Tab-separated table of C-alpha atoms in Angstrom:
chain	number	residue	atom	x	y	z
A	1478	MET	CA	-14.691	-3.309	-5.221
A	1479	LYS	CA	-11.606	-3.607	-6.083
A	1480	LEU	CA	-8.820	-2.908	-3.511
A	1481	LEU	CA	-5.274	-0.439	-3.253
A	1482	VAL	CA	-2.971	-1.151	-0.713
A	1483	PHE	CA	0.305	0.681	-0.337
A	1484	MET	CA	2.827	-0.507	1.809
A	1485	LEU	CA	6.441	-0.775	3.628
A	1486	GLU	CA	6.695	-3.604	3.107
A	1487	PHE	CA	5.501	-7.073	1.308
A	1488	ASP	CA	7.440	-9.692	2.466
A	1489	GLU	CA	6.449	-13.509	5.061
A	1490	ASP	CA	10.474	-13.453	5.681
A	1491	SER	CA	9.774	-10.318	7.440
A	1492	GLU	CA	10.266	-9.918	11.463
A	1493	VAL	CA	8.007	-6.645	11.958
A	1494	LEU	CA	5.537	-6.682	9.013
A	1495	ALA	CA	4.859	-10.082	7.747
A	1496	SER	CA	1.039	-9.576	9.755
A	1497	ASN	CA	1.079	-7.878	6.673
A	1498	ILE	CA	0.187	-11.086	4.497
A	1499	GLY	CA	-2.908	-11.613	7.113
A	1500	TRP	CA	-3.774	-8.012	6.218
A	1501	VAL	CA	-3.627	-9.238	2.529
A	1502	ARG	CA	-5.610	-12.638	2.676
A	1503	ALA	CA	-8.122	-11.141	5.066
A	1504	PHE	CA	-9.199	-8.433	1.490
A	1505	SER	CA	-9.136	-10.716	-1.306
A	1506	ARG	CA	-12.120	-12.051	0.769
A	1507	LYS	CA	-13.859	-8.647	0.193
A	1508	TYR	CA	-12.614	-7.777	-2.393
A	1509	SER	CA	-12.334	-8.193	-6.518
A	1510	THR	CA	-8.803	-7.400	-6.975
A	1511	VAL	CA	-6.646	-6.166	-4.292
A	1512	THR	CA	-3.595	-4.753	-5.985
A	1513	VAL	CA	-0.741	-4.028	-3.589
A	1514	TRP	CA	2.229	-1.758	-3.538
A	1515	ALA	CA	5.026	-1.647	-1.404
A	1516	THR	CA	8.778	-0.152	-1.206
A	1517	LYS	CA	10.356	-3.296	-0.732
A	1518	VAL	CA	8.770	-7.010	-1.762
A	1519	GLY	CA	10.610	-9.991	-0.788
A	1520	MET	CA	10.154	-14.081	0.172
A	1521	ILE	CA	5.796	-14.454	-1.199
A	1522	PRO	CA	3.886	-16.621	-0.709
A	1523	LEU	CA	3.350	-19.931	-2.745
A	1524	ASP	CA	-0.339	-20.207	-1.833
A	1525	LEU	CA	-1.157	-16.483	-2.428
A	1526	PRO	CA	-5.121	-15.925	-3.899
A	1527	SER	CA	-4.949	-14.976	-7.189
A	1528	ASN	CA	-7.333	-12.264	-6.454
A	1529	VAL	CA	-3.715	-10.904	-4.971
A	1530	THR	CA	-0.716	-9.157	-6.811
A	1531	VAL	CA	2.122	-7.797	-6.036
A	1532	ASN	CA	4.712	-5.436	-6.939
A	1533	GLU	CA	6.781	-2.684	-5.144
A	1534	PHE	CA	7.585	0.598	-5.928
A	1535	GLY	CA	10.776	0.134	-4.758
A	1536	GLY	CA	13.159	2.959	-2.906
A	1537	GLY	CA	16.790	4.082	-0.939
A	1538	THR	CA	18.456	6.214	-3.555
A	1539	LEU	CA	17.890	9.326	-5.469
A	1540	ILE	CA	17.478	6.884	-8.624
A	1541	LYS	CA	15.490	4.210	-6.863
A	1542	ARG	CA	13.433	6.980	-5.446
A	1543	LEU	CA	12.472	9.074	-8.199
A	1544	LYS	CA	11.574	6.074	-10.562
A	1545	ALA	CA	9.500	5.238	-7.693
A	1546	MET	CA	7.837	8.496	-7.277
A	1547	ARG	CA	7.200	7.944	-11.447
A	1548	THR	CA	5.756	4.562	-10.584
A	1549	LEU	CA	3.172	6.526	-8.342
A	1550	LEU	CA	2.874	8.806	-11.088
A	1551	TRP	CA	1.896	6.097	-12.880
A	1552	LEU	CA	-0.328	4.712	-11.243
A	1553	ALA	CA	-1.648	8.052	-10.185
A	1554	CYS	CA	-3.235	8.599	-13.786
A	1555	ARG	CA	-4.437	4.968	-14.199
A	1556	VAL	CA	-6.581	4.879	-11.214
A	1557	GLY	CA	-10.228	6.515	-11.711
A	1558	LYS	CA	-12.922	4.235	-11.305
A	1559	ASP	CA	-15.629	4.280	-8.518
A	1560	ASP	CA	-15.465	1.140	-7.635
A	1561	GLU	CA	-11.252	1.415	-6.461
A	1562	GLN	CA	-10.313	1.662	-3.191
A	1563	ILE	CA	-6.978	2.427	-1.392
A	1564	PHE	CA	-5.539	1.369	2.240
A	1565	HIS	CA	-2.626	2.728	3.046
A	1566	HIS	CA	-0.924	0.703	5.678
A	1567	MET	CA	1.897	1.954	7.893
A	1568	ILE	CA	3.264	4.491	4.955
A	1569	HIS	CA	2.283	8.135	4.803
A	1570	TYR	CA	3.642	9.193	1.846
A	1571	THR	CA	1.812	7.061	-0.621
A	1572	ALA	CA	-1.193	9.150	1.329
A	1573	ILE	CA	0.451	12.572	0.458
A	1574	PHE	CA	1.878	11.546	-3.318
A	1575	PRO	CA	-0.415	9.793	-4.616
A	1576	GLY	CA	-3.349	10.255	-2.239
A	1577	VAL	CA	-3.515	14.193	-3.143
A	1578	ILE	CA	-4.390	13.465	-6.866
A	1579	PHE	CA	-6.444	9.760	-5.149
A	1580	ARG	CA	-8.846	12.814	-2.997
A	1581	ILE	CA	-8.611	14.901	-5.971
A	1582	LYS	CA	-10.573	11.959	-7.199
A	1583	GLY	CA	-12.919	11.356	-5.256
A	1584	LEU	CA	-11.814	8.134	-4.188
A	1585	LYS	CA	-11.959	6.577	-0.662
A	1586	GLN	CA	-8.132	6.242	0.983
A	1587	ILE	CA	-8.304	4.337	4.551
A	1588	LEU	CA	-4.640	5.612	6.768
A	1589	TRP	CA	-3.676	2.313	8.896
A	1590	TYR	CA	-0.652	3.995	11.327
A	1591	SER	CA	0.329	3.255	14.335
A	1592	HIS	CA	3.584	2.972	16.773
A	1593	SER	CA	4.735	0.794	19.962
A	1594	ALA	CA	5.415	3.911	21.554
A	1595	ALA	CA	3.030	5.631	23.885
A	1596	GLY	CA	2.179	9.205	22.583
A	1597	ILE	CA	3.221	12.595	24.155
A	1598	VAL	CA	0.495	13.275	26.842
A	1599	THR	CA	-0.201	16.592	27.208
A	1600	GLY	CA	-2.036	18.975	30.807
A	1601	LYS	CA	0.527	17.170	33.704
């Protein structure tokens, strides 16, 4: 079973999202291959499991965003095997595109998105 992971940042020096590396390590024990696509890739740990591949699709300026869209479209066309699952971690954009294409193809997807701020309580 293969896993495709989308995330905002993959960087062991990140103050906020360094925990992403822990997620990927845990996934690497459950899946034969784990392919990570992040908007930003920083310092990658040297002891990352051999079945993990880390890629950057970029973002920021208009040109970089267009290149990222091209990369995501390429991924959407490439992915389609029955044994592939997709995990969107803290990045809702990829759940929309290429997520819609993955949905049409019938691929299983999970979106994990959380914030430290509490939601609005209604009815009081």
